[in-house]
Amino acid sequence: MARDTTDTLGAGTDTATPGEGDVVSNESLANLLREERRFAPPADLAAAANVKAEAYEQAKADRLGFWAEQARRLTWATEPTETLDWSNPPFAKWFADGELNVAYNCVDRHVEAGNGGRVAIHFEGEPGDSRAITYAELKDEVSRAANALLELGVRKGDRVAVYLPMIPEAVFAMLACARIGAAHSVVFGGFSADAIAARIADADAKVVITSDGGYRRGKPSALKPAVDDAVARFDTVEHVVVVRRTGQDIAWNDRDVWWHEVTGRQSAEHTPEAFDAEHPLFILYTSGTTGKPKGILHTSGGYLTQASYTHHAVFDLKPETDVYWCTADIGWVTGHSYIVYGPLSNGATQVLYEGTPDTPHQGRFWEIVQKYGVSLLYTAPTAIRTFMKWGDDIPAKFDLSSLRVLGSVGEPINPEAWMWYRENIGKGKCPIVDTWWQTETGAMMIAPLPGVTHTKPGSAQRALPGISATVVDDEGHEVPDGGGGYLVLTEPWPSMLRTIWGDDQRFLDTYWSRYEGKYFAGDGAKKDDDGDIWLLGRVDDVMLVSGHNISTTEVESALVSHPSVAEAAVVGAADETTGQAIVAFVILRGTAAESDDLVAQLRNHVGSALGPIAKPKRVLPVAELPKTRSGKIMRRLLRDIAENRELGDVSTLTDSSVMDLIQTKLPSAS
Ligand code: ATP
Ligand code: MG
């Protein structure tokens, strides 16, 4: 099988816009799934909620005034007098005449307010080591790291690549960059040397921060060799800073410096400089679920305003009493906005966990919730489906009574996974906030408010206050309630991407050319009869069966609602009679045995849940599904298999041996 690991960023074809004829038809997405369950917010949470229903009205009456008010959550060196400059759309400027330092907002101001003794980070290493870092300590660590970067020659406007495991130094490094005005480009720890090299080249990074290794699945795993391999290809990388985490043997090169040495000799005093609100904060490459990653540029003031506000509103964070935990990796946008910038700007106490959910046992997450009294938990549907597969008895062994709000992000959450999360983790009392957003949007866009929204399993529901989202048809007309089509954002928002790094044209083509004046998100969606939004998966993944657009998400949700199925991925494969035929790859639950009878049952189950048109032509039990490092199913690779094609870009796949396994399972897939 051909394996294309060349990750030529920016040069590739863009797949956010659907390919020729394969997914776009004049028919709207079939509106198949019916979900009638509703859950009101708990009365005590609603009464004390940070954000109440009035926020929607207020933002609707004066959207820019609303965001100007949210910007005052931050501490500005120069208060902005302008809110939005949209004179050259889609290139937005927010709060353009304001100046601030993002790291000061995330660290120093909490110490100055007398909260230096509050724990910012409860670090939990995979082997069981732990460390509590207060805001005062965080200030010292970030200041030393900022001074170290300055000593190494990093200056305002430079780029620094960060390739680290989930350890506190990752947070220190990102904030140190922000503090001195250098943009960070975080690369998932575990990506290949090619992927690191592509990102170093694309952003022209001057310094790389990495570690000897990290702990994964009970063993030290090396990180530095991949960096050495990548960095050897450039003479532009001046230094590699190496955090000692595992103590394993590593090769040492002239440009390498130890983190503990270079930061250890620095002063813990560093005076943050104020930068323009539009100063670049970071570049982050998208997950690569649909194609080649795009280098998304985010800037400072607008980004931090929305990251901070949404974290406060959607998690109802009470910084004095809550313990927050986001299980995402820092290499994903969720780690940027909801581990680093949102929670820290709000003065939260949070857990940072290095490892995997099943090390040393499958109850590790719940043990951590119990140990730290986690009250706000943010995780992904892929994790929830894995916990379902492992069984209800595992979380049942731990005390989860501290939890009060549960979040989900990354993919549409199947209604059955949502219900499982609500019952087995939230014990029926925690609102679930299903948050839709993207690397490009920088922060949450569509999500329930936990003290306001009557939630529906599987729906992200409604644009947050100050955000304008809707669903349109092929011609760009808004669909009525009950209709389906494509998700668009109709007004600029503070944390919007400013461009694709170094490629304004690709920015215009990918997001702004499909519909005049609207941001095209690349996701299919429908509105229900109440006008609530349901995400239906990628536009690239939508199937066209006998002239009907059918959502992969809905067919997958129907499969996951069968007691034998833990996870499902569905693709449309070319078919002579129906245009495309539905092919489903399913992971069975622990107790279910693979048989022709079960396959027939599953096909019928979907047929009766959604109608005969959605009945899969083939259902194939598999052991694993191809996923990105952020846990998203890569359907395009399954489609390549189902249509007997060479695999496309696999550079962001967690484990490429999965594809070999699936292929051996499928001697003649189509
Ligand atoms: P690429 O753009 O390179 O293909 P990606 O889209 O997976 O990668 P991200 O920015 O990490 O990269 O993911 C954003 C996408 O994740 C959204 O466009 C959407 O498809 C999906 N998504 C995220 N949260 C949700 C959610 N709550 N419900 C439904 N889909 C979601
Ligand atoms: Mg995307």
XYZ file of C-alpha atoms and ligand atoms in Angstrom:
702
model
C 0.000 0.000 0.000
C 1.225 3.460 -0.806
C 1.955 5.617 2.155
C 2.197 9.315 1.526
C 3.900 10.879 4.476
C 5.066 13.996 2.714
C 3.173 16.691 4.453
C 3.654 19.589 2.089
C 1.782 22.226 3.986
C -0.085 24.752 2.003
C 0.796 23.272 -1.336
C -1.940 20.698 -1.422
C -5.336 20.677 -2.943
C -7.942 22.018 -0.664
C -10.618 19.643 0.389
C -12.652 21.916 2.613
C -14.435 22.746 -0.596
C -16.113 19.606 -1.824
C -14.591 17.782 -4.743
C -16.201 17.523 -8.140
C -19.666 16.168 -8.110
C -19.137 13.841 -5.180
C -21.072 15.497 -2.434
C -22.978 18.496 -3.611
C -26.383 17.995 -5.077
C -29.386 20.202 -5.180
C -30.973 18.198 -2.424
C -30.559 19.295 1.134
C -29.234 16.835 3.655
C -31.857 14.295 4.463
C -33.264 15.027 7.884
C -33.436 11.537 9.273
C -32.739 11.384 12.947
C -35.501 12.266 15.412
C -34.491 13.007 18.950
C -37.184 13.943 21.426
C -35.312 13.892 24.740
C -34.840 17.231 26.541
C -33.043 18.098 29.762
C -33.635 21.292 31.716
C -30.716 22.904 33.552
C -30.507 22.066 37.274
C -32.319 24.813 39.207
C -29.424 25.699 41.508
C -26.967 25.941 38.618
C -29.422 28.079 36.636
C -29.976 30.435 39.553
C -26.259 31.047 40.093
C -25.147 30.829 36.451
C -22.461 33.212 35.189
C -24.457 33.869 32.043
C -28.231 34.028 31.866
C -30.695 34.085 28.986
C -30.537 37.896 28.739
C -27.077 37.633 27.215
C -28.615 36.493 23.914
C -30.917 39.507 23.828
C -28.200 41.912 24.809
C -25.822 40.631 22.126
C -28.556 40.636 19.526
C -29.428 44.249 20.256
C -25.792 45.404 20.035
C -23.347 42.735 18.939
C -20.270 44.927 18.843
C -21.188 46.586 22.134
C -21.511 43.104 23.616
C -18.003 42.151 22.506
C -16.574 45.491 23.615
C -17.969 44.685 27.042
C -16.447 41.183 27.000
C -13.068 42.676 26.045
C -13.171 44.452 29.392
C -12.780 41.055 31.047
C -9.121 41.492 30.066
C -6.554 43.889 31.442
C -5.365 46.208 28.687
C -2.249 48.382 28.769
C -4.131 50.633 26.365
C -7.905 50.232 26.349
C -9.291 49.789 22.835
C -11.685 52.424 21.549
C -12.446 50.544 18.308
C -14.240 47.207 18.362
C -14.275 45.818 14.819
C -12.586 47.065 11.691
C -14.254 45.202 8.803
C -13.248 47.690 6.145
C -11.303 45.052 4.205
C -13.331 41.858 4.604
C -12.634 39.043 5.313
C -9.480 40.419 6.931
C -10.774 41.470 10.332
C -9.200 43.626 12.982
C -10.637 43.509 16.465
C -9.880 46.039 19.195
C -7.131 47.296 16.875
C -6.051 50.354 18.827
C -5.839 48.408 22.111
C -2.618 47.016 23.543
C -2.160 44.145 25.943
C 0.118 41.324 26.962
C -1.616 37.959 26.762
C 0.683 36.245 29.288
C 0.196 39.069 31.782
C -3.539 38.465 31.471
C -3.138 34.732 32.068
C -0.688 34.974 34.952
C 0.514 38.215 36.556
C -2.800 39.910 37.036
C -4.072 37.023 39.157
C -1.016 37.328 41.388
C -1.489 41.092 41.588
C -5.114 40.527 42.576
C -3.972 38.494 45.578
C -4.546 35.039 44.100
C -0.896 34.028 43.759
C -1.427 31.165 46.186
C -4.209 29.612 44.119
C -3.232 26.451 42.239
C -3.183 27.117 38.512
C -2.156 23.616 37.459
C -2.447 20.267 39.174
C -0.068 18.276 37.015
C -0.600 14.524 36.997
C 2.142 12.581 35.233
C 1.285 9.247 33.698
C 3.605 7.305 36.045
C 1.791 8.884 39.001
C 4.143 11.805 39.780
C 2.291 15.009 40.495
C 3.029 18.670 41.018
C 0.843 21.589 42.056
C 1.805 24.932 40.492
C 0.336 28.100 41.958
C -0.234 31.271 39.964
C 2.764 32.833 41.755
C 4.945 29.893 40.705
C 3.543 30.023 37.201
C 4.574 33.673 37.011
C 8.142 32.779 37.987
C 8.321 29.865 35.560
C 6.925 31.845 32.644
C 9.181 34.826 33.407
C 12.291 32.625 33.514
C 11.318 30.940 30.282
C 10.697 34.341 28.665
C 14.133 35.530 29.773
C 15.645 32.298 28.460
C 14.073 32.766 25.023
C 15.416 36.314 24.938
C 18.888 35.020 25.817
C 18.590 32.575 22.915
C 17.885 35.444 20.567
C 14.122 35.092 20.159
C 12.476 38.443 19.510
C 9.028 39.897 19.055
C 7.600 38.665 15.759
C 9.721 35.474 15.613
C 8.245 31.961 15.575
C 8.993 29.182 18.049
C 7.967 25.570 17.470
C 6.862 23.582 20.517
C 6.907 19.774 20.428
C 6.292 18.566 23.947
C 4.274 16.012 25.866
C 1.478 17.153 28.182
C 3.743 18.526 30.881
C 3.705 21.936 32.591
C 6.658 23.131 30.510
C 4.367 23.084 27.475
C 2.210 25.725 29.160
C 5.259 27.675 30.355
C 6.727 27.646 26.847
C 3.549 28.880 25.169
C 3.070 31.669 27.702
C 6.745 32.644 27.510
C 6.375 33.099 23.748
C 3.230 35.161 24.247
C 4.997 37.221 26.875
C 7.773 38.315 24.522
C 5.595 38.603 21.427
C 6.926 35.543 19.581
C 4.284 33.367 17.913
C 4.260 29.717 18.939
C 3.535 26.858 16.628
C 2.701 23.817 18.712
C 3.105 20.463 16.998
C 1.474 17.380 18.494
C 4.050 15.361 20.432
C 4.254 12.147 18.448
C 3.951 13.540 14.943
C 6.595 12.286 12.552
C 9.826 14.092 11.685
C 8.286 14.941 8.298
C 5.294 16.595 9.913
C 7.523 18.567 12.294
C 9.805 19.608 9.439
C 6.873 20.777 7.327
C 5.623 22.927 10.204
C 9.076 24.326 11.011
C 9.549 25.244 7.368
C 6.099 26.721 6.887
C 6.405 29.014 9.921
C 10.177 29.512 9.617
C 10.710 28.719 13.302
C 13.935 29.918 14.869
C 13.841 27.827 18.031
C 12.257 24.447 18.776
C 11.275 23.467 22.316
C 11.038 19.738 22.930
C 11.820 17.102 25.553
C 13.802 13.899 25.745
C 10.499 12.059 25.802
C 7.219 11.608 27.626
C 5.272 8.788 29.230
C 2.709 7.007 27.105
C 1.015 3.723 27.925
C 3.297 3.015 30.845
C 6.578 3.528 29.001
C 8.869 6.433 28.239
C 8.500 7.288 24.575
C 11.122 9.337 22.779
C 10.418 12.744 21.267
C 13.819 14.208 20.557
C 14.907 11.877 17.710
C 12.065 13.151 15.528
C 13.085 16.742 16.250
C 16.743 15.951 15.524
C 15.756 14.434 12.211
C 13.523 17.397 11.321
C 15.906 20.125 12.468
C 18.854 18.622 10.584
C 17.107 19.656 7.382
C 17.408 23.388 8.153
C 20.133 25.795 9.060
C 17.533 28.347 10.130
C 16.753 26.662 13.467
C 19.203 28.277 15.870
C 18.469 26.341 19.056
C 16.656 23.285 20.302
C 15.646 23.604 23.948
C 15.237 20.224 25.630
C 13.116 19.571 28.705
C 14.280 16.568 30.727
C 11.179 14.532 31.412
C 12.038 10.832 31.229
C 15.827 10.903 31.625
C 16.263 8.564 28.643
C 19.444 8.696 26.553
C 19.382 11.209 23.747
C 21.746 12.396 21.042
C 23.141 15.855 21.711
C 23.892 18.460 19.050
C 25.647 21.819 19.099
C 22.460 23.812 18.965
C 20.803 21.912 21.835
C 20.364 23.460 25.277
C 18.720 21.978 28.344
C 15.557 23.745 29.465
C 16.528 23.475 33.133
C 19.929 25.019 32.453
C 18.823 27.876 30.273
C 15.798 28.765 32.414
C 17.582 27.944 35.683
C 20.077 30.742 35.243
C 17.424 33.392 34.565
C 15.817 35.928 36.815
C 12.203 35.280 37.803
C 11.491 38.916 37.024
C 10.373 39.858 33.561
C 8.392 42.962 32.719
C 5.815 42.130 30.066
C 5.637 44.468 27.118
C 2.263 45.473 25.708
C 1.586 44.453 22.104
C -1.059 45.521 19.624
C -4.303 43.594 19.860
C -3.634 42.279 16.349
C -0.110 41.078 17.147
C 0.235 37.385 16.127
C -0.176 35.018 19.069
C 0.127 31.625 17.437
C 0.018 29.538 14.313
C -1.672 26.179 14.601
C -2.184 23.599 11.894
C -5.648 22.044 11.586
C -6.090 18.381 12.405
C -5.865 17.228 8.804
C -9.087 15.244 9.025
C -10.220 16.238 5.557
C -6.947 16.970 3.825
C -3.638 18.678 4.272
C -3.330 20.799 7.426
C -3.700 24.560 7.135
C -1.556 26.938 9.226
C -4.166 28.991 11.019
C -3.064 32.385 12.346
C -4.556 33.781 15.535
C -3.848 37.167 17.039
C -4.047 38.493 20.582
C -6.862 40.726 21.842
C -9.894 39.317 20.046
C -8.725 35.751 20.484
C -8.214 36.115 24.212
C -11.520 37.946 24.650
C -13.527 35.122 23.121
C -11.489 32.288 24.666
C -11.963 33.889 28.067
C -15.649 34.737 27.677
C -16.685 31.359 26.278
C -14.820 29.459 28.974
C -16.555 31.567 31.620
C -19.975 31.243 29.977
C -20.064 27.660 28.716
C -18.391 26.029 31.728
C -19.920 28.466 34.221
C -16.465 28.626 35.787
C -16.303 29.805 39.398
C -12.538 30.242 39.780
C -12.569 30.171 43.575
C -14.242 26.778 43.861
C -14.191 24.887 40.572
C -11.566 22.408 39.470
C -11.539 22.227 35.702
C -10.075 19.510 33.514
C -9.763 19.477 29.738
C -8.403 16.157 28.507
C -7.336 17.467 25.089
C -3.736 17.550 23.991
C -2.044 20.905 23.989
C -1.149 20.303 20.333
C -4.780 20.678 19.358
C -6.684 23.976 19.341
C -8.748 22.788 22.299
C -5.547 22.629 24.322
C -4.648 26.164 23.258
C -7.986 27.794 24.004
C -9.276 25.616 26.832
C -6.139 24.530 28.678
C -3.943 27.567 28.247
C -5.649 30.812 27.254
C -9.295 30.518 28.351
C -8.886 28.941 31.799
C -5.710 30.775 32.760
C -7.071 34.167 31.696
C -9.994 33.374 34.018
C -7.782 32.379 36.954
C -9.008 28.775 36.952
C -7.535 25.840 38.842
C -7.107 22.990 36.420
C -5.761 19.482 36.033
C -3.142 18.736 33.378
C -2.739 15.013 32.689
C 0.163 13.640 30.716
C -0.964 10.205 29.685
C -3.532 7.876 28.227
C -6.930 6.979 29.759
C -6.077 3.300 30.215
C -2.745 3.543 31.999
C -2.267 1.848 34.364
C -5.970 0.908 34.312
C -9.159 1.841 32.465
C -10.427 3.886 35.388
C -7.555 6.377 35.313
C -9.683 9.377 34.252
C -12.240 8.733 36.985
C -9.518 8.242 39.545
C -8.188 11.694 38.567
C -11.661 13.250 38.838
C -11.975 11.748 42.305
C -8.445 12.710 43.393
C -8.710 16.396 42.479
C -12.461 16.856 42.905
C -12.862 17.852 39.261
C -16.095 19.801 38.793
C -15.904 20.796 35.104
C -14.803 18.169 32.598
C -14.140 18.736 28.891
C -13.483 15.721 26.686
C -14.190 14.311 23.218
C -16.796 11.906 21.794
C -14.035 9.483 20.796
C -13.067 9.154 24.482
C -16.679 8.804 25.589
C -17.310 6.011 23.078
C -14.173 4.258 24.304
C -15.403 4.453 27.902
C -18.758 3.027 26.785
C -16.910 0.144 25.175
C -14.937 -0.515 28.368
C -18.135 -0.733 30.410
C -20.279 1.121 32.923
C -18.764 -0.681 35.890
C -15.450 1.175 35.537
C -16.579 4.755 36.279
C -19.037 3.327 38.821
C -16.111 2.432 41.086
C -15.120 6.077 41.625
C -16.613 9.055 43.400
C -17.651 11.451 40.636
C -19.939 13.569 42.803
C -17.785 16.693 42.382
C -18.737 17.002 38.694
C -21.207 19.722 37.719
C -20.759 20.514 33.989
C -19.610 18.110 31.249
C -18.285 19.280 27.900
C -17.777 17.593 24.536
C -15.805 18.741 21.503
C -14.215 17.475 18.317
C -16.909 15.582 16.478
C -20.670 15.349 16.550
C -21.556 13.391 19.682
C -23.877 10.489 18.993
C -27.066 10.741 21.076
C -26.376 7.387 22.749
C -22.872 8.467 23.722
C -24.340 11.722 25.066
C -26.840 9.774 27.188
C -24.133 7.456 28.428
C -22.004 10.457 29.426
C -24.949 12.079 31.173
C -25.932 8.968 33.131
C -22.669 7.223 33.900
C -20.414 10.228 34.418
C -22.810 13.057 35.230
C -25.152 10.796 37.242
C -28.075 12.498 35.566
C -27.401 15.866 37.195
C -24.755 17.622 35.079
C -25.642 19.632 31.991
C -23.751 18.516 28.891
C -22.338 21.270 26.726
C -21.636 20.026 23.202
C -19.372 22.716 21.794
C -18.970 23.216 18.049
C -15.967 25.185 16.891
C -12.797 24.792 14.823
C -9.114 25.665 14.816
C -10.184 28.479 12.520
C -12.823 29.888 14.866
C -10.331 29.972 17.747
C -13.002 29.519 20.395
C -16.446 28.012 20.889
C -19.171 29.212 18.538
C -22.216 26.981 18.969
C -22.920 25.478 22.381
C -25.532 25.325 25.093
C -25.265 27.591 28.133
C -25.421 25.249 31.133
C -27.719 27.467 33.198
C -30.052 28.357 30.344
C -30.330 25.744 27.623
C -32.718 22.813 27.659
C -30.287 20.365 26.147
C -30.947 17.752 23.469
C -28.708 14.685 23.132
C -26.547 15.161 20.053
C -27.171 18.837 19.346
C -24.805 21.772 19.865
C -28.013 23.793 19.622
C -27.494 27.498 19.266
C -24.842 30.100 18.473
C -23.415 31.643 21.640
C -24.298 35.245 22.474
C -22.487 37.541 20.036
C -22.046 34.796 17.413
C -24.055 34.516 14.199
C -24.353 31.073 12.656
C -26.928 29.523 10.407
C -27.571 26.746 7.914
C -27.849 27.519 4.201
C -28.658 25.578 1.049
C -26.488 25.285 -2.063
C -27.409 28.776 -3.199
C -26.604 30.296 0.183
C -30.215 30.837 1.243
C -30.957 30.228 4.876
C -32.923 26.994 5.273
C -36.163 27.052 7.270
C -36.500 25.242 10.602
C -36.507 21.543 9.834
C -34.183 21.979 6.832
C -30.632 20.828 6.187
C -27.561 22.129 4.361
C -24.252 23.746 5.222
C -23.136 25.558 8.333
C -22.042 29.158 7.794
C -21.012 32.009 10.057
C -22.626 35.211 8.965
C -20.825 37.870 11.023
C -17.158 38.244 12.011
C -16.263 37.151 15.552
C -13.363 38.234 17.793
C -11.349 34.997 17.785
C -11.677 34.349 14.053
C -8.600 33.271 12.157
C -6.917 36.224 10.516
C -5.538 34.251 7.586
C -3.764 31.039 6.638
C -0.142 31.731 7.485
C 1.625 33.047 4.403
C -1.284 32.247 2.104
C -4.053 34.842 1.991
C -5.335 33.399 -1.267
C -5.898 29.971 0.258
C -7.668 31.698 3.160
C -10.045 33.392 0.713
C -10.558 30.286 -1.411
C -11.129 27.875 1.449
C -13.522 29.823 3.628
C -14.875 32.879 1.845
C -15.433 31.980 -1.797
C -18.251 29.502 -1.519
C -20.856 31.992 -0.258
C -20.583 35.733 -0.721
C -19.852 37.450 2.586
C -20.229 34.297 4.679
C -17.673 32.019 6.301
C -18.059 28.468 4.996
C -17.216 26.065 7.829
C -17.070 22.879 5.746
C -19.578 21.079 7.977
C -23.054 19.847 7.097
C -25.808 20.793 9.519
C -29.545 20.844 9.971
C -31.983 22.961 11.927
C -34.655 21.177 13.892
C -38.193 22.418 14.313
C -37.107 24.668 17.201
C -34.328 26.176 15.077
C -31.618 24.340 17.038
C -28.525 23.315 15.082
C -27.358 19.715 14.656
C -23.948 19.098 13.131
C -23.991 16.344 10.528
C -20.298 15.824 9.770
C -17.947 17.154 7.123
C -19.253 18.301 3.815
C -16.525 16.094 2.347
C -18.023 13.112 4.152
C -21.666 13.604 3.187
C -22.945 10.682 1.109
C -25.053 10.925 -1.995
C -27.248 7.842 -2.252
C -29.815 7.613 -5.049
C -29.985 11.385 -5.225
C -30.262 11.949 -1.463
C -27.611 13.614 0.631
C -27.206 11.478 3.731
C -25.158 12.435 6.729
C -22.456 10.092 7.962
C -23.164 11.280 11.501
C -26.772 10.179 11.463
C -26.016 6.704 10.150
C -23.175 6.353 12.666
C -25.444 7.490 15.500
C -28.018 4.911 14.486
C -25.340 2.196 14.551
C -24.012 3.339 17.934
C -27.549 3.138 19.328
C -27.407 -0.649 18.804
C -26.253 -2.383 22.004
C -23.532 -4.350 20.180
C -21.796 -1.333 18.646
C -19.258 0.859 20.407
C -18.105 2.941 17.497
C -18.934 3.356 13.833
C -17.536 5.148 10.810
C -19.579 5.383 7.665
C -18.525 6.351 4.142
C -20.121 6.570 0.741
C -18.324 4.391 -1.804
C -18.894 4.704 -5.547
C -21.702 2.423 -6.649
C -22.999 1.780 -10.144
C -26.656 1.759 -9.286
C -27.042 4.227 -6.424
C -24.197 6.671 -7.143
C -22.777 6.023 -3.732
C -23.444 3.104 -1.421
C -23.133 3.278 2.333
C -20.267 1.257 3.767
C -20.077 1.089 7.566
C -17.023 0.122 9.605
C -17.999 -0.805 13.160
C -16.174 -1.592 16.363
C -18.199 -4.041 18.420
C -18.614 -3.742 22.166
C -16.545 -6.089 24.302
C -19.306 -8.689 24.657
C -20.553 -8.839 21.062
C -19.314 -11.560 18.700
C -18.871 -10.954 15.008
C -21.309 -12.918 12.813
C -23.280 -12.661 9.576
C -26.374 -12.596 11.674
C -25.194 -9.552 13.633
C -24.233 -7.766 10.415
C -27.741 -8.349 9.054
C -29.217 -7.105 12.321
C -27.156 -3.925 12.198
C -28.202 -3.171 8.635
C -31.836 -3.617 9.580
C -31.397 -1.573 12.718
C -30.248 1.423 10.678
C -33.005 0.831 8.156
C -35.659 0.951 10.826
C -34.124 3.912 12.681
C -33.575 6.138 9.645
C -35.470 4.632 6.753
C -34.520 2.206 3.982
C -32.482 4.766 2.031
C -29.941 4.922 4.879
C -29.493 1.158 5.216
C -25.787 0.385 4.710
C -24.910 -1.833 1.793
C -22.051 -3.332 3.774
C -21.262 -3.451 7.490
C -17.713 -4.457 8.324
C -16.652 -5.177 11.911
C -13.086 -3.919 12.485
C -10.808 -3.706 15.517
C -9.772 -0.072 15.127
C -10.652 3.001 13.112
C -8.203 5.471 11.589
C -8.101 8.612 13.716
C -6.219 11.851 13.833
C -4.120 12.670 16.869
C -7.074 14.637 18.200
C -9.242 11.533 17.992
C -11.311 12.326 14.918
C -12.259 9.570 12.526
C -10.565 10.011 9.135
C -13.339 8.869 6.846
C -11.488 9.928 3.723
C -9.008 7.070 4.315
C -11.838 4.591 4.754
C -13.338 5.899 1.544
C -10.006 5.348 -0.182
C -10.114 1.754 1.043
C -13.752 1.209 0.152
C -13.036 2.444 -3.364
C -9.732 0.563 -3.723
C -7.665 3.730 -4.068
C -4.252 4.631 -2.818
C -4.465 6.248 0.583
C -4.269 10.033 0.705
C -2.267 12.088 3.209
C -1.770 10.019 6.379
C 0.674 12.350 8.112
C -1.733 13.250 10.916
C -2.926 9.706 11.569
C -2.245 8.438 15.109
C -1.196 5.006 14.028
C -0.851 4.106 10.390
C -0.724 0.349 11.057
C -4.476 0.614 11.638
C -4.912 1.025 7.891
C -3.006 -2.186 7.212
C -5.238 -4.035 9.648
C -8.398 -2.761 8.029
C -7.093 -3.558 4.585
C -6.292 -7.171 5.440
C -9.855 -7.419 6.680
C -11.056 -6.270 3.304
C -9.566 -8.207 0.401
C -12.197 -6.821 -1.956
C -13.798 -3.824 -0.457
C -15.793 -2.484 -3.310
P -8.934 19.776 8.774
O -9.632 21.093 8.692
O -7.476 19.859 8.513
O -9.631 18.687 8.023
P -10.209 19.378 11.340
O -11.359 20.100 10.730
O -10.448 18.035 11.945
O -8.996 19.285 10.298
P -10.188 20.946 13.747
O -10.158 22.399 13.552
O -9.463 20.369 14.901
O -9.562 20.273 12.474
O -11.665 20.442 13.883
C -12.797 21.226 13.620
C -13.907 20.327 13.113
O -14.240 19.353 14.111
C -15.203 21.017 12.813
O -15.205 21.612 11.531
C -16.200 19.866 12.918
O -16.187 19.075 11.745
C -15.632 19.049 14.048
N -16.255 19.393 15.332
C -15.661 19.979 16.383
N -16.503 20.085 17.424
C -17.679 19.562 17.025
C -18.953 19.380 17.641
N -19.183 19.726 18.897
N -19.921 18.822 16.913
C -19.705 18.450 15.632
N -18.539 18.580 14.994
C -17.521 19.130 15.687
Mg -11.433 21.698 9.468
